[in-house]
Amino acid sequence: NIKNTPEINQVQTKKTMMREIARQVADLQEQLKAQREGNGVYLPTSKYEGMQAELARLKETEASLNAEMEEKQSQLEDLAQKFG
């Protein structure tokens, strides 16, 4: 009898797993180098700058969504006044 059982973790090829491990090792080496240099931040400069860029992008998205929400609220209030 064949029995299908769900797997919790995805099956990965050796090549994919080695690529992920190599990326993690490189990231950890950059963090260790930044910590040894004592730059004040325990992250490599490139990672910190990437995080700052992502933060700026998220702030822009938040601002545009807030503006859109205010516009929709204004439209809703106008409709409520017309029909309510």
mmCIF file with all atom_site columns, C-alpha atoms in Angstrom:
data_model
loop_
_atom_site.group_PDB
_atom_site.id
_atom_site.type_symbol
_atom_site.label_atom_id
_atom_site.label_alt_id
_atom_site.label_comp_id
_atom_site.label_asym_id
_atom_site.label_entity_id
_atom_site.label_seq_id
_atom_site.pdbx_PDB_ins_code
_atom_site.Cartn_x
_atom_site.Cartn_y
_atom_site.Cartn_z
_atom_site.occupancy
_atom_site.B_iso_or_equiv
_atom_site.pdbx_formal_charge
_atom_site.auth_seq_id
_atom_site.auth_comp_id
_atom_site.auth_asym_id
_atom_site.auth_atom_id
_atom_site.pdbx_PDB_model_num
ATOM 1  C CA . ASN A 1 1  ? 0.000   0.000  0.000  1.00 0.00 ? 1  ASN A CA 1
ATOM 2  C CA . ILE A 1 2  ? 1.165   3.524  -0.830 1.00 0.00 ? 2  ILE A CA 1
ATOM 3  C CA . LYS A 1 3  ? 0.478   6.130  1.783  1.00 0.00 ? 3  LYS A CA 1
ATOM 4  C CA . ASN A 1 4  ? 0.812   9.868  1.087  1.00 0.00 ? 4  ASN A CA 1
ATOM 5  C CA . THR A 1 5  ? 1.988   11.906 4.026  1.00 0.00 ? 5  THR A CA 1
ATOM 6  C CA . PRO A 1 6  ? 2.477   15.666 4.025  1.00 0.00 ? 6  PRO A CA 1
ATOM 7  C CA . GLU A 1 7  ? 5.994   16.949 4.577  1.00 0.00 ? 7  GLU A CA 1
ATOM 8  C CA . ILE A 1 8  ? 6.642   19.864 6.870  1.00 0.00 ? 8  ILE A CA 1
ATOM 9  C CA . ASN A 1 9  ? 9.811   21.044 5.147  1.00 0.00 ? 9  ASN A CA 1
ATOM 10 C CA . GLN A 1 10 ? 10.186  21.321 1.414  1.00 0.00 ? 10 GLN A CA 1
ATOM 11 C CA . VAL A 1 11 ? 12.526  18.881 -0.258 1.00 0.00 ? 11 VAL A CA 1
ATOM 12 C CA . GLN A 1 12 ? 15.519  20.811 -1.559 1.00 0.00 ? 12 GLN A CA 1
ATOM 13 C CA . THR A 1 13 ? 18.196  19.774 -3.960 1.00 0.00 ? 13 THR A CA 1
ATOM 14 C CA . LYS A 1 14 ? 21.767  19.692 -2.750 1.00 0.00 ? 14 LYS A CA 1
ATOM 15 C CA . LYS A 1 15 ? 22.695  22.564 -5.054 1.00 0.00 ? 15 LYS A CA 1
ATOM 16 C CA . THR A 1 16 ? 19.911  24.803 -3.694 1.00 0.00 ? 16 THR A CA 1
ATOM 17 C CA . MET A 1 17 ? 20.786  23.966 -0.109 1.00 0.00 ? 17 MET A CA 1
ATOM 18 C CA . MET A 1 18 ? 24.503  24.653 -0.666 1.00 0.00 ? 18 MET A CA 1
ATOM 19 C CA . ARG A 1 19 ? 23.701  27.991 -2.331 1.00 0.00 ? 19 ARG A CA 1
ATOM 20 C CA . GLU A 1 20 ? 21.558  29.033 0.667  1.00 0.00 ? 20 GLU A CA 1
ATOM 21 C CA . ILE A 1 21 ? 24.226  27.947 3.149  1.00 0.00 ? 21 ILE A CA 1
ATOM 22 C CA . ALA A 1 22 ? 26.913  29.823 1.199  1.00 0.00 ? 22 ALA A CA 1
ATOM 23 C CA . ARG A 1 23 ? 24.753  32.961 1.241  1.00 0.00 ? 23 ARG A CA 1
ATOM 24 C CA . GLN A 1 24 ? 24.221  32.652 4.987  1.00 0.00 ? 24 GLN A CA 1
ATOM 25 C CA . VAL A 1 25 ? 27.958  32.129 5.602  1.00 0.00 ? 25 VAL A CA 1
ATOM 26 C CA . ALA A 1 26 ? 28.821  35.195 3.513  1.00 0.00 ? 26 ALA A CA 1
ATOM 27 C CA . ASP A 1 27 ? 26.251  37.260 5.410  1.00 0.00 ? 27 ASP A CA 1
ATOM 28 C CA . LEU A 1 28 ? 27.616  36.097 8.774  1.00 0.00 ? 28 LEU A CA 1
ATOM 29 C CA . GLN A 1 29 ? 31.186  36.858 7.667  1.00 0.00 ? 29 GLN A CA 1
ATOM 30 C CA . GLU A 1 30 ? 30.152  40.407 6.735  1.00 0.00 ? 30 GLU A CA 1
ATOM 31 C CA . GLN A 1 31 ? 28.476  40.852 10.118 1.00 0.00 ? 31 GLN A CA 1
ATOM 32 C CA . LEU A 1 32 ? 31.547  39.540 11.937 1.00 0.00 ? 32 LEU A CA 1
ATOM 33 C CA . LYS A 1 33 ? 33.813  41.875 9.961  1.00 0.00 ? 33 LYS A CA 1
ATOM 34 C CA . ALA A 1 34 ? 31.589  44.855 10.801 1.00 0.00 ? 34 ALA A CA 1
ATOM 35 C CA . GLN A 1 35 ? 31.599  43.919 14.473 1.00 0.00 ? 35 GLN A CA 1
ATOM 36 C CA . ARG A 1 36 ? 35.384  43.549 14.562 1.00 0.00 ? 36 ARG A CA 1
ATOM 37 C CA . GLU A 1 37 ? 35.874  46.928 12.899 1.00 0.00 ? 37 GLU A CA 1
ATOM 38 C CA . GLY A 1 38 ? 33.688  48.507 15.567 1.00 0.00 ? 38 GLY A CA 1
ATOM 39 C CA . ASN A 1 39 ? 31.716  50.696 13.181 1.00 0.00 ? 39 ASN A CA 1
ATOM 40 C CA . GLY A 1 40 ? 29.055  51.186 15.842 1.00 0.00 ? 40 GLY A CA 1
ATOM 41 C CA . VAL A 1 41 ? 26.518  49.005 14.068 1.00 0.00 ? 41 VAL A CA 1
ATOM 42 C CA . TYR A 1 42 ? 26.766  45.245 14.158 1.00 0.00 ? 42 TYR A CA 1
ATOM 43 C CA . LEU A 1 43 ? 25.661  44.994 10.538 1.00 0.00 ? 43 LEU A CA 1
ATOM 44 C CA . PRO A 1 44 ? 27.634  45.365 7.349  1.00 0.00 ? 44 PRO A CA 1
ATOM 45 C CA . THR A 1 45 ? 27.198  48.795 5.818  1.00 0.00 ? 45 THR A CA 1
ATOM 46 C CA . SER A 1 46 ? 25.564  47.343 2.709  1.00 0.00 ? 46 SER A CA 1
ATOM 47 C CA . LYS A 1 47 ? 22.960  45.489 4.784  1.00 0.00 ? 47 LYS A CA 1
ATOM 48 C CA . TYR A 1 48 ? 22.262  48.601 6.878  1.00 0.00 ? 48 TYR A CA 1
ATOM 49 C CA . GLU A 1 49 ? 21.852  50.729 3.754  1.00 0.00 ? 49 GLU A CA 1
ATOM 50 C CA . GLY A 1 50 ? 19.534  48.103 2.279  1.00 0.00 ? 50 GLY A CA 1
ATOM 51 C CA . MET A 1 51 ? 17.439  48.192 5.428  1.00 0.00 ? 51 MET A CA 1
ATOM 52 C CA . GLN A 1 52 ? 17.308  51.990 5.290  1.00 0.00 ? 52 GLN A CA 1
ATOM 53 C CA . ALA A 1 53 ? 16.219  51.886 1.636  1.00 0.00 ? 53 ALA A CA 1
ATOM 54 C CA . GLU A 1 54 ? 13.488  49.378 2.490  1.00 0.00 ? 54 GLU A CA 1
ATOM 55 C CA . LEU A 1 55 ? 12.349  51.590 5.371  1.00 0.00 ? 55 LEU A CA 1
ATOM 56 C CA . ALA A 1 56 ? 12.159  54.617 3.076  1.00 0.00 ? 56 ALA A CA 1
ATOM 57 C CA . ARG A 1 57 ? 10.168  52.599 0.522  1.00 0.00 ? 57 ARG A CA 1
ATOM 58 C CA . LEU A 1 58 ? 7.756   51.438 3.208  1.00 0.00 ? 58 LEU A CA 1
ATOM 59 C CA . LYS A 1 59 ? 7.300   55.009 4.480  1.00 0.00 ? 59 LYS A CA 1
ATOM 60 C CA . GLU A 1 60 ? 6.456   56.157 0.955  1.00 0.00 ? 60 GLU A CA 1
ATOM 61 C CA . THR A 1 61 ? 3.961   53.318 0.607  1.00 0.00 ? 61 THR A CA 1
ATOM 62 C CA . GLU A 1 62 ? 2.423   54.224 3.949  1.00 0.00 ? 62 GLU A CA 1
ATOM 63 C CA . ALA A 1 63 ? 2.086   57.868 2.933  1.00 0.00 ? 63 ALA A CA 1
ATOM 64 C CA . SER A 1 64 ? 0.415   56.995 -0.364 1.00 0.00 ? 64 SER A CA 1
ATOM 65 C CA . LEU A 1 65 ? -1.950  54.535 1.334  1.00 0.00 ? 65 LEU A CA 1
ATOM 66 C CA . ASN A 1 66 ? -2.851  57.124 3.980  1.00 0.00 ? 66 ASN A CA 1
ATOM 67 C CA . ALA A 1 67 ? -3.582  59.680 1.261  1.00 0.00 ? 67 ALA A CA 1
ATOM 68 C CA . GLU A 1 68 ? -5.730  57.140 -0.581 1.00 0.00 ? 68 GLU A CA 1
ATOM 69 C CA . MET A 1 69 ? -7.569  56.276 2.633  1.00 0.00 ? 69 MET A CA 1
ATOM 70 C CA . GLU A 1 70 ? -8.278  59.947 3.347  1.00 0.00 ? 70 GLU A CA 1
ATOM 71 C CA . GLU A 1 71 ? -9.616  60.361 -0.188 1.00 0.00 ? 71 GLU A CA 1
ATOM 72 C CA . LYS A 1 72 ? -11.880 57.337 0.220  1.00 0.00 ? 72 LYS A CA 1
ATOM 73 C CA . GLN A 1 73 ? -13.111 58.615 3.594  1.00 0.00 ? 73 GLN A CA 1
ATOM 74 C CA . SER A 1 74 ? -13.890 61.971 2.021  1.00 0.00 ? 74 SER A CA 1
ATOM 75 C CA . GLN A 1 75 ? -15.835 60.252 -0.759 1.00 0.00 ? 75 GLN A CA 1
ATOM 76 C CA . LEU A 1 76 ? -17.703 58.168 1.811  1.00 0.00 ? 76 LEU A CA 1
ATOM 77 C CA . GLU A 1 77 ? -18.629 61.273 3.808  1.00 0.00 ? 77 GLU A CA 1
ATOM 78 C CA . ASP A 1 78 ? -19.855 62.980 0.622  1.00 0.00 ? 78 ASP A CA 1
ATOM 79 C CA . LEU A 1 79 ? -22.005 59.982 -0.232 1.00 0.00 ? 79 LEU A CA 1
ATOM 80 C CA . ALA A 1 80 ? -23.342 59.800 3.338  1.00 0.00 ? 80 ALA A CA 1
ATOM 81 C CA . GLN A 1 81 ? -24.374 63.461 3.138  1.00 0.00 ? 81 GLN A CA 1
ATOM 82 C CA . LYS A 1 82 ? -26.085 62.955 -0.214 1.00 0.00 ? 82 LYS A CA 1
ATOM 83 C CA . PHE A 1 83 ? -27.957 59.808 0.732  1.00 0.00 ? 83 PHE A CA 1
ATOM 84 C CA . GLY A 1 84 ? -28.113 59.944 4.507  1.00 0.00 ? 84 GLY A CA 1
#
